[in-house]
PDB file of C-alpha atoms in Angstrom:
ATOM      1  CA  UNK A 131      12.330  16.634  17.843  1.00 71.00           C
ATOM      2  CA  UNK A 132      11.290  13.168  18.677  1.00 79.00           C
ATOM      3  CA  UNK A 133      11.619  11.988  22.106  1.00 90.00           C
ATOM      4  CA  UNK A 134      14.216   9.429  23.247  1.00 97.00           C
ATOM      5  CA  UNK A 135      12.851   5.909  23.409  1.00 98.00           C
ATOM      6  CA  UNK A 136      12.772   2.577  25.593  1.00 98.00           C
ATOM      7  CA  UNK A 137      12.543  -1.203  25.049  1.00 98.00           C
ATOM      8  CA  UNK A 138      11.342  -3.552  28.012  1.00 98.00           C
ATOM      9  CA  UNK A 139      11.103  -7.187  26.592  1.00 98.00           C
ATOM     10  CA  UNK A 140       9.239  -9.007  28.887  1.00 98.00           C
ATOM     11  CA  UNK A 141       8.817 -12.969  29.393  1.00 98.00           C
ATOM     12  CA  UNK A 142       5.723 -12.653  30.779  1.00 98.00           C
ATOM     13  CA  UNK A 143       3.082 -10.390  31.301  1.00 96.00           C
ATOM     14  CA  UNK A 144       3.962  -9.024  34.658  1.00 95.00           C
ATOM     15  CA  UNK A 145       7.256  -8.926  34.620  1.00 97.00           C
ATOM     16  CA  UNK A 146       7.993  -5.146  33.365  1.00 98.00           C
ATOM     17  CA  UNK A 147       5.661  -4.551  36.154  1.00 98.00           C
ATOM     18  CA  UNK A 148       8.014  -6.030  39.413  1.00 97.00           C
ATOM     19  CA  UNK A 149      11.438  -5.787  37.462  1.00 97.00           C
ATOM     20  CA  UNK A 150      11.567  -2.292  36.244  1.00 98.00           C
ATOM     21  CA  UNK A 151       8.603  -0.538  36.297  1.00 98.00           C
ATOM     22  CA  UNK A 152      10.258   2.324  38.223  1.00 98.00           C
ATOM     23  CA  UNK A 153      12.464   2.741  35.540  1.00 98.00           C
ATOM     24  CA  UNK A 154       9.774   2.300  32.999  1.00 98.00           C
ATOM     25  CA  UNK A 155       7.880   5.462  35.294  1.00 98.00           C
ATOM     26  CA  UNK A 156      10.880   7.277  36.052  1.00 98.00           C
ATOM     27  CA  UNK A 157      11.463   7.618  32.130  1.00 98.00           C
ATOM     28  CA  UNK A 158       8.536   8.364  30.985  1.00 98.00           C
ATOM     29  CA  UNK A 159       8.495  11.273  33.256  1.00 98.00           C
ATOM     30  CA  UNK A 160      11.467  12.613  31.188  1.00 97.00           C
ATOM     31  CA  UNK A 161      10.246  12.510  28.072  1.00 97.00           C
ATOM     32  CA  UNK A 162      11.047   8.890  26.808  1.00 98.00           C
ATOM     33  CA  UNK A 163       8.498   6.753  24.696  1.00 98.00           C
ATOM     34  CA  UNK A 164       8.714   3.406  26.593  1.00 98.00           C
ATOM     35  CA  UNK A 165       7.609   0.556  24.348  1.00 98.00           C
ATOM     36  CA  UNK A 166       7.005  -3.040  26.262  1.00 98.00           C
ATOM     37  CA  UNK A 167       7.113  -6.120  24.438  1.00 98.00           C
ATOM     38  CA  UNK A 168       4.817  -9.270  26.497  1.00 98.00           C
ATOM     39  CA  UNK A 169       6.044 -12.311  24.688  1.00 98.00           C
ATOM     40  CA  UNK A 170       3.870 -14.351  26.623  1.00 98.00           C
ATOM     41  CA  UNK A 171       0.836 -13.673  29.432  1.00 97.00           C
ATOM     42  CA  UNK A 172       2.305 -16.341  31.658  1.00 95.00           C
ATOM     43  CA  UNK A 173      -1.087 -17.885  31.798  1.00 96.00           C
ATOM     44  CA  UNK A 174       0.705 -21.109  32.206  1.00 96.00           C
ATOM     45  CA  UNK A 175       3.088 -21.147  34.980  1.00 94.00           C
ATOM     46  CA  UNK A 176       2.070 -17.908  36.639  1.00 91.00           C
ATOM     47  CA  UNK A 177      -1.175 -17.518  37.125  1.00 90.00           C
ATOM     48  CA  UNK A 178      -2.188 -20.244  39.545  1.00 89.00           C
ATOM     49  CA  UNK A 179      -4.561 -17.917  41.248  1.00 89.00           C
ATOM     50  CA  UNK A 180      -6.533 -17.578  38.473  1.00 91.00           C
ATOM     51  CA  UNK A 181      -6.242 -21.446  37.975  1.00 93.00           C
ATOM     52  CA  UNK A 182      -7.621 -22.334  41.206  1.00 93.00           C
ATOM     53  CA  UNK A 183     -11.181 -20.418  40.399  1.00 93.00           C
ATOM     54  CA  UNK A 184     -13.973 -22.799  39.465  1.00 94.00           C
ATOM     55  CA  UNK A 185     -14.622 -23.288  35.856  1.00 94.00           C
ATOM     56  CA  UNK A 186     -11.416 -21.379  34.654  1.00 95.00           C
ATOM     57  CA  UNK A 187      -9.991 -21.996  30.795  1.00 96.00           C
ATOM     58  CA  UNK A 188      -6.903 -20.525  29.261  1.00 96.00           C
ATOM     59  CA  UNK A 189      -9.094 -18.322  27.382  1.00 96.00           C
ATOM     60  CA  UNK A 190     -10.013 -16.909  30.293  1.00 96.00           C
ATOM     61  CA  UNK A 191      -6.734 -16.582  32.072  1.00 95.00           C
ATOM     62  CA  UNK A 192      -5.222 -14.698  29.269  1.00 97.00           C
ATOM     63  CA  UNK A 193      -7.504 -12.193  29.044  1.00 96.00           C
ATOM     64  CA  UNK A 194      -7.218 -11.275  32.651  1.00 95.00           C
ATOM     65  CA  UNK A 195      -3.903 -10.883  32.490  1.00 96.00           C
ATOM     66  CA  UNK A 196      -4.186  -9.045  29.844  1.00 97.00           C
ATOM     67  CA  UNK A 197      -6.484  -6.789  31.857  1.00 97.00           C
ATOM     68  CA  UNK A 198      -4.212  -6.272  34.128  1.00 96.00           C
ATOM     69  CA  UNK A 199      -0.674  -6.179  32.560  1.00 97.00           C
ATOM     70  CA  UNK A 200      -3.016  -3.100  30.694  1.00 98.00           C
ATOM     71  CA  UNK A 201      -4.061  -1.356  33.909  1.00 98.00           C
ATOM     72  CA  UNK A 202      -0.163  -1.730  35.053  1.00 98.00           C
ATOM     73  CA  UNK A 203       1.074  -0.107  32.201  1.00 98.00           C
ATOM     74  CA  UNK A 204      -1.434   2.844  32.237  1.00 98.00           C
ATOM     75  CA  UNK A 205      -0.485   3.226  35.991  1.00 98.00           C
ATOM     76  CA  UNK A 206       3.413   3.680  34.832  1.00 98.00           C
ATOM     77  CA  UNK A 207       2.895   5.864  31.720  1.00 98.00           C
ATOM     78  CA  UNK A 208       3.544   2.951  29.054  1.00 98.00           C
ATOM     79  CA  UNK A 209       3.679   4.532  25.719  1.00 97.00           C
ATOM     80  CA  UNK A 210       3.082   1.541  23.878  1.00 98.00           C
ATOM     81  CA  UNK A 211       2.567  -2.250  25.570  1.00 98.00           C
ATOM     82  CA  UNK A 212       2.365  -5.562  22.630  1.00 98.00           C
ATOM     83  CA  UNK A 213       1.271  -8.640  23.309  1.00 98.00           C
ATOM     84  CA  UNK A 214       2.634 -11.325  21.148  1.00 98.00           C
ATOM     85  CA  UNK A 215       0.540 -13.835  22.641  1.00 98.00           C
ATOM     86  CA  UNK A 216       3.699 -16.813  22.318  1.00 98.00           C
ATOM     87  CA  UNK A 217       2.300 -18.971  24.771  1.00 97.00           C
ATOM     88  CA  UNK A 218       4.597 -19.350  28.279  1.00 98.00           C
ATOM     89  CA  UNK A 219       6.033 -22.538  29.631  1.00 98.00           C
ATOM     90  CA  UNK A 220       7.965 -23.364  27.270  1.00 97.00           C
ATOM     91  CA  UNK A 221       8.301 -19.388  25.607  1.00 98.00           C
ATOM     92  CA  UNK A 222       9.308 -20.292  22.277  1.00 98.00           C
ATOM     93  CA  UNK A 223       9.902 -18.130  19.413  1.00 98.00           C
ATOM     94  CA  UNK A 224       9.815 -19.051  15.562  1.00 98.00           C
ATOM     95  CA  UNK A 225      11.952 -17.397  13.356  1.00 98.00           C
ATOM     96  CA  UNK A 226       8.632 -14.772  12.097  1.00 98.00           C
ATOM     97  CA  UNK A 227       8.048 -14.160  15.507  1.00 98.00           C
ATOM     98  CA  UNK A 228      11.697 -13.294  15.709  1.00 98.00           C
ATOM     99  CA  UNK A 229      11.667 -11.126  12.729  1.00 98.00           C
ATOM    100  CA  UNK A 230       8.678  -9.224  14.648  1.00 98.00           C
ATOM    101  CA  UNK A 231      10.208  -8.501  17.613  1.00 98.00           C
ATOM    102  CA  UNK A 232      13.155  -7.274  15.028  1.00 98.00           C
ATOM    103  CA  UNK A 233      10.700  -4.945  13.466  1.00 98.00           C
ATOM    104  CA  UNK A 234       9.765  -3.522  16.620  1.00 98.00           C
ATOM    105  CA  UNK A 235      13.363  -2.607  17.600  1.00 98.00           C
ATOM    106  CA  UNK A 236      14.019  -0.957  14.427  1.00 98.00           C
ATOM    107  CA  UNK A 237      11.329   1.179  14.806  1.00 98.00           C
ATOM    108  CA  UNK A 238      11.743   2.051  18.116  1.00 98.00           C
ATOM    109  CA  UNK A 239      15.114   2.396  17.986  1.00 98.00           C
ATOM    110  CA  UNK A 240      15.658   2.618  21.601  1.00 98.00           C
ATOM    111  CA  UNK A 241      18.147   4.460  23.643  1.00 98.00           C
ATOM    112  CA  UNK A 242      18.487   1.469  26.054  1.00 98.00           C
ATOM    113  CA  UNK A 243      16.846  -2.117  25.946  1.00 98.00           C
ATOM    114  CA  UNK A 244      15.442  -4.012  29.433  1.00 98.00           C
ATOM    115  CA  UNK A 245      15.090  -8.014  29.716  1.00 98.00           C
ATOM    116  CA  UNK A 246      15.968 -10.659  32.269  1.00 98.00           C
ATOM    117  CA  UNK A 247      18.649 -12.278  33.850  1.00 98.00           C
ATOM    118  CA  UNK A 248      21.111 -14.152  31.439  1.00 97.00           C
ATOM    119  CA  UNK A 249      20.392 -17.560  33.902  1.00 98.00           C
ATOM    120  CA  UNK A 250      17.197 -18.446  35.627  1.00 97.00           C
ATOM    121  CA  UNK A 251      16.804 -22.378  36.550  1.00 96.00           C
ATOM    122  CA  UNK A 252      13.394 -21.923  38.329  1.00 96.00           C
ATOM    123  CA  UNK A 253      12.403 -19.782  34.926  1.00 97.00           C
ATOM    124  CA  UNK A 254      13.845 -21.118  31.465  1.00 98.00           C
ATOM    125  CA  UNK A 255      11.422 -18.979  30.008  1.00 98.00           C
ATOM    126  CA  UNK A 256      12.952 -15.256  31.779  1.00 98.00           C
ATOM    127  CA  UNK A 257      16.583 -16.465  30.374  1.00 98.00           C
ATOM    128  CA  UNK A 258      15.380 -17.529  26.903  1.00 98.00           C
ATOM    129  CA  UNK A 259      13.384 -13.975  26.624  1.00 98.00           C
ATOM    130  CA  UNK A 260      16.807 -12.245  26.792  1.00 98.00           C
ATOM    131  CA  UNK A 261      18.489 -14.864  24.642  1.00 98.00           C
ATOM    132  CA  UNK A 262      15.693 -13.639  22.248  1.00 98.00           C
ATOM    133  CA  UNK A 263      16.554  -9.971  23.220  1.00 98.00           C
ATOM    134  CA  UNK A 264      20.060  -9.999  22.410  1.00 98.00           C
ATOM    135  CA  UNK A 265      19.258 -12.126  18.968  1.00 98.00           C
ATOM    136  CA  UNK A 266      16.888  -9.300  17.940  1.00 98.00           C
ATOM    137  CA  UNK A 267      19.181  -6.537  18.704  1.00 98.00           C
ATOM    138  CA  UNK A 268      22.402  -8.267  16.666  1.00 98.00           C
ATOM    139  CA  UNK A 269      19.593  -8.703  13.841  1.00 98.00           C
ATOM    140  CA  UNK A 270      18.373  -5.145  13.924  1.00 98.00           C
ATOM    141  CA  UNK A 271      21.587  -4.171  13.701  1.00 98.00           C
ATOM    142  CA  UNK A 272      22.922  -5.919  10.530  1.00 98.00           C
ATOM    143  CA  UNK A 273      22.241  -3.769   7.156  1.00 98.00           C
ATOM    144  CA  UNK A 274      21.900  -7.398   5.130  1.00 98.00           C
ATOM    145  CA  UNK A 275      18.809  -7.217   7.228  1.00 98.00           C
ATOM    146  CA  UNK A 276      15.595  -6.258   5.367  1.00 98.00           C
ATOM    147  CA  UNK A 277      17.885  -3.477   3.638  1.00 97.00           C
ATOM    148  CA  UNK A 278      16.967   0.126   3.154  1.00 96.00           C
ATOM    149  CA  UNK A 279      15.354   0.141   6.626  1.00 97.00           C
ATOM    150  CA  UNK A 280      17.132   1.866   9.426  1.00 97.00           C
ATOM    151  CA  UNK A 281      19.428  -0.371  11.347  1.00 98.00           C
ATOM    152  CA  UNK A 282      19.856   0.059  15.394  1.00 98.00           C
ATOM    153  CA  UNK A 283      22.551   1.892  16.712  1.00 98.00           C
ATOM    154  CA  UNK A 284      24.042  -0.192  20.285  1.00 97.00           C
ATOM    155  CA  UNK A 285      21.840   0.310  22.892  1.00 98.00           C
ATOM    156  CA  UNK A 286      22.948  -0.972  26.383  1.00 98.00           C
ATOM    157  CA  UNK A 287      20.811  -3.919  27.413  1.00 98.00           C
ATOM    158  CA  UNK A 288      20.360  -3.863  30.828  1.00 98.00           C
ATOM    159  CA  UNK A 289      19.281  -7.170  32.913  1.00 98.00           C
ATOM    160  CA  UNK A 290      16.766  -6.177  35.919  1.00 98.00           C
ATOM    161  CA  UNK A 291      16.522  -8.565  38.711  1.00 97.00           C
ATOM    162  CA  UNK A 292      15.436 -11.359  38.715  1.00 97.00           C
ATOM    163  CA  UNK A 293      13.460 -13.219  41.433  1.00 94.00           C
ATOM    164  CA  UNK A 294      16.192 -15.480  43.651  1.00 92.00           C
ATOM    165  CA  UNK A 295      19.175 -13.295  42.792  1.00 93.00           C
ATOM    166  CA  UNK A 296      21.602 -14.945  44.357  1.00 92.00           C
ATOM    167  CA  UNK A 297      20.990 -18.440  42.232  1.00 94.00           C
ATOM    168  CA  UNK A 298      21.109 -16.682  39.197  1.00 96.00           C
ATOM    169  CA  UNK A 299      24.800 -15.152  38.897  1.00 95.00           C
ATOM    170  CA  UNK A 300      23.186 -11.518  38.218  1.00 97.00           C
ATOM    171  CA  UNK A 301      25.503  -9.214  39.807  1.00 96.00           C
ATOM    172  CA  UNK A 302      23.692  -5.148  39.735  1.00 97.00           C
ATOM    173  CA  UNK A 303      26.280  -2.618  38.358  1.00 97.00           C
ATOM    174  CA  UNK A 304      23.929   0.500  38.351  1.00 97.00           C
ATOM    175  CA  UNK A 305      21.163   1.331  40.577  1.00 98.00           C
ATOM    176  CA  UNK A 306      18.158   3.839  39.774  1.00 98.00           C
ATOM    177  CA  UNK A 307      16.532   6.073  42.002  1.00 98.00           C
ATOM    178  CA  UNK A 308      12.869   5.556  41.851  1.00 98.00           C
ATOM    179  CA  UNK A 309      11.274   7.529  45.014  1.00 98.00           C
ATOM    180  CA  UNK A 310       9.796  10.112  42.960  1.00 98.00           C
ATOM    181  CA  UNK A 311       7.779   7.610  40.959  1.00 98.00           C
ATOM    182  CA  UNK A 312       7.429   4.897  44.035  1.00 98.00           C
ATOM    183  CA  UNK A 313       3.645   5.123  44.027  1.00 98.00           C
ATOM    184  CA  UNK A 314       3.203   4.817  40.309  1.00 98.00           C
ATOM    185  CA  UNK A 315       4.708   1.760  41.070  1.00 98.00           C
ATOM    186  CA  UNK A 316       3.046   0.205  43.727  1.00 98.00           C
ATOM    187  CA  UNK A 317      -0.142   1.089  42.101  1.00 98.00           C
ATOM    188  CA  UNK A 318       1.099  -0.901  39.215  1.00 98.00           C
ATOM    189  CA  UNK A 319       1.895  -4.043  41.674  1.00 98.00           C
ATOM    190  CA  UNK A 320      -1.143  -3.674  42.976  1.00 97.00           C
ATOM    191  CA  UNK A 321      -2.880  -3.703  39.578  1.00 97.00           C
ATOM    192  CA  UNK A 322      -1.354  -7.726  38.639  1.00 93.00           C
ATOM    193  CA  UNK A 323      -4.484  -9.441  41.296  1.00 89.00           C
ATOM    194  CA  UNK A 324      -3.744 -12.441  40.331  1.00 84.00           C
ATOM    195  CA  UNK A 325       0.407 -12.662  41.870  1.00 87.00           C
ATOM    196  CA  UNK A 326      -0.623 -10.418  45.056  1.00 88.00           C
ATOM    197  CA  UNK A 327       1.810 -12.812  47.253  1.00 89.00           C
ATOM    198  CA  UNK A 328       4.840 -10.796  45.532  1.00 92.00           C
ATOM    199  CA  UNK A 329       3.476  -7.178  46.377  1.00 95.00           C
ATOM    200  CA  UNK A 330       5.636  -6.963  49.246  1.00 96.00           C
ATOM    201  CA  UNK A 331       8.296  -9.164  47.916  1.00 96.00           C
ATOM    202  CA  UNK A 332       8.839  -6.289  45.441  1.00 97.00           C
ATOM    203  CA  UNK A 333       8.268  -3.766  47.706  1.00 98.00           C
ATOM    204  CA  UNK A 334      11.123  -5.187  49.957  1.00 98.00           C
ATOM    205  CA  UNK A 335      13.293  -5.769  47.217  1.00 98.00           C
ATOM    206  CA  UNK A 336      12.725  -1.680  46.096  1.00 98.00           C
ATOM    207  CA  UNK A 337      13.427  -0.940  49.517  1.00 98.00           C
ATOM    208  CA  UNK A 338      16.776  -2.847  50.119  1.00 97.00           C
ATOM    209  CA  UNK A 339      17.680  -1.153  46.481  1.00 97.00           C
ATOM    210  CA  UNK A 340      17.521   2.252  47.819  1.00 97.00           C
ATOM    211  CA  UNK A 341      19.985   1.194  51.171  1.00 96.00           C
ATOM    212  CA  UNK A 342      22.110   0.244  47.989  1.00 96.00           C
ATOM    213  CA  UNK A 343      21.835   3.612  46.556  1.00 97.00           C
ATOM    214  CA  UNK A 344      22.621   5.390  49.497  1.00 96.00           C
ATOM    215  CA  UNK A 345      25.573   3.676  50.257  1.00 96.00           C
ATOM    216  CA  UNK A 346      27.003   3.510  46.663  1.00 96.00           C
ATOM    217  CA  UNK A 347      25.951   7.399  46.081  1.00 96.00           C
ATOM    218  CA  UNK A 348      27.979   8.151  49.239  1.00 94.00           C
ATOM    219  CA  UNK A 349      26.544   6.925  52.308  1.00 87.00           C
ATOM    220  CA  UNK A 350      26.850   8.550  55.251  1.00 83.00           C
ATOM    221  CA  UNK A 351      29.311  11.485  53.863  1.00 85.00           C
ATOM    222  CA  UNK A 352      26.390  12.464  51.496  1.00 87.00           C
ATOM    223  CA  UNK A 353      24.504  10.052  49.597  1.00 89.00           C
ATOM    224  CA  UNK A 354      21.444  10.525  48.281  1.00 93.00           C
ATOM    225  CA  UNK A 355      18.187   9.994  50.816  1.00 94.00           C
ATOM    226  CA  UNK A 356      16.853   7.426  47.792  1.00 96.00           C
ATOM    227  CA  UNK A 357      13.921   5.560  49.723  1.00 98.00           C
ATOM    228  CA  UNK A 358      13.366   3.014  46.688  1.00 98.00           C
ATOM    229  CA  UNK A 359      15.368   1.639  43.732  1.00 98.00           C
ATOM    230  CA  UNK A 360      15.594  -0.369  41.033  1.00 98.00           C
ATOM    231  CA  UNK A 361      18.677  -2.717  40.087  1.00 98.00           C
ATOM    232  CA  UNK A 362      20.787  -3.620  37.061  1.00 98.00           C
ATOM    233  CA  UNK A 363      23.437  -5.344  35.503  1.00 98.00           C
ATOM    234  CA  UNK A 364      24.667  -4.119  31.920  1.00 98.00           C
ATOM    235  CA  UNK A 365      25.501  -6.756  28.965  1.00 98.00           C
ATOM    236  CA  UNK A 366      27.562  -3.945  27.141  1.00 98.00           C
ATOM    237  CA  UNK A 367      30.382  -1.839  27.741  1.00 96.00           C
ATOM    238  CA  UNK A 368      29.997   1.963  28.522  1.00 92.00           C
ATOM    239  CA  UNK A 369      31.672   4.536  26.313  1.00 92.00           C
ATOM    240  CA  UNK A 370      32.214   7.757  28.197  1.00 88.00           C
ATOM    241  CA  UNK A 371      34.506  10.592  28.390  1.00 95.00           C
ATOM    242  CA  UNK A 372      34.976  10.534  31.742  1.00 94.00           C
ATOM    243  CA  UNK A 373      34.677   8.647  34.966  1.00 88.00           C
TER     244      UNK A 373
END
């Protein structure tokens, strides 16, 4: 029996790695394929390390972060990590490259889907990723679509958090525990050299998380100890049979 699967789609390449590489961990611990999609390396807007060294080209910058967003992924479990190479600030997607990111949903056909926040004003490029995210999905889904090909069921798409919360109207509805798998993480943060001023950002963020855990798992009457978490906000409704 094939195992469940995962989507991240990620503006950049480091993203998956702050936003919800615990989940990304967590999963592939058990048993999900986790595919991640890096429409862009950020080499751009987010790599002004790398910008500041001597005799630097884009070139350059995009294979390191390459190199890392690799080493990240390996530290995690990644099943499967693309790099569509788009080009960051503006991300932009033509309609092939749309039609690509379609073909990857279909085959992974995954049990959830991960992107950004709906808004980001400091990042057009994180909000237009999951613009992208929830066009690909609707197209995966239609049979008119490349017919004869299996269409995608309705995976929940769940926004992780994004970098200023509070400016960008995302508002967490489910936290994950992600103790067990904390130091897969940092070692994944650690791997992305060339953003090392947000390793304890994220840590901090990961921390405050699991107070959120606790408290919302039942605080002091019983919650779970949860050191670290991850949180999200779901697009979709949730069909269940009970409460």
């Amino acid at each position: 029996m094939a195992n469940k699967t995962a989507l991240v789609v990620s503006a950049h390449s480091a993203d998956f790695v702050w936003r919800c590489g615990g989940a990304i961990a967590l999963h592939e611990e058990k048993g999900y394929d986790v595919t991640v999609v890096c429409l862009s390396y950020g080499e751009r807007g987010e790599s002004a390390k790398l910008w500041k060294q001597e005799g630097m080209t884009l070139e350059k910058v995009k294979t390191e972060r390459r190199k890392e967003a690799e080493n990240a992924a390996s530290a995690l479990g990644v099943t499967d990590i693309q790099f569509f190479d788009l080009g960051d600030y503006p991300l932009e997607l033509d309609t092939d490259a749309k039609y690509k990111l379609v073909d990857v949903i279909r085959k992974v056909q995954p049990a959830f889907m991960l992107s950004h926040s709906q808004y980001d004003p400091y990042n057009t490029d994180h909000m237009y990723a999951t613009r992208i995210a929830l066009e690909c999905r609707m197209i995966a889904q239609a049979w008119g679509h490349n017919p004869g090909e299996k269409v995608l069921g309705a995976p929940q798409l769940y926004l992780f958090e994004p970098h200023q919360t509070e400016q960008m109207g995302w508002k967490p509805d489910t936290f994950l525990d992600i103790t067990s798998v904390w130091d897969k993480k940092r070692a994944a943060i650690e791997c992305m050299q060339g953003q090392e001023h947000l390793w304890d950002y994220y840590t901090n963020v990961a921390e405050n998380r699991g107070n959120h855990f606790r408290r919302n798992s039942g605080g002091q009457a019983g919650g779970r100890p949860a050191k670290y978490a991850e949180g999200f906000q779901s697009v979709f409704p949730r069909t269940v049979d009970e409460l």
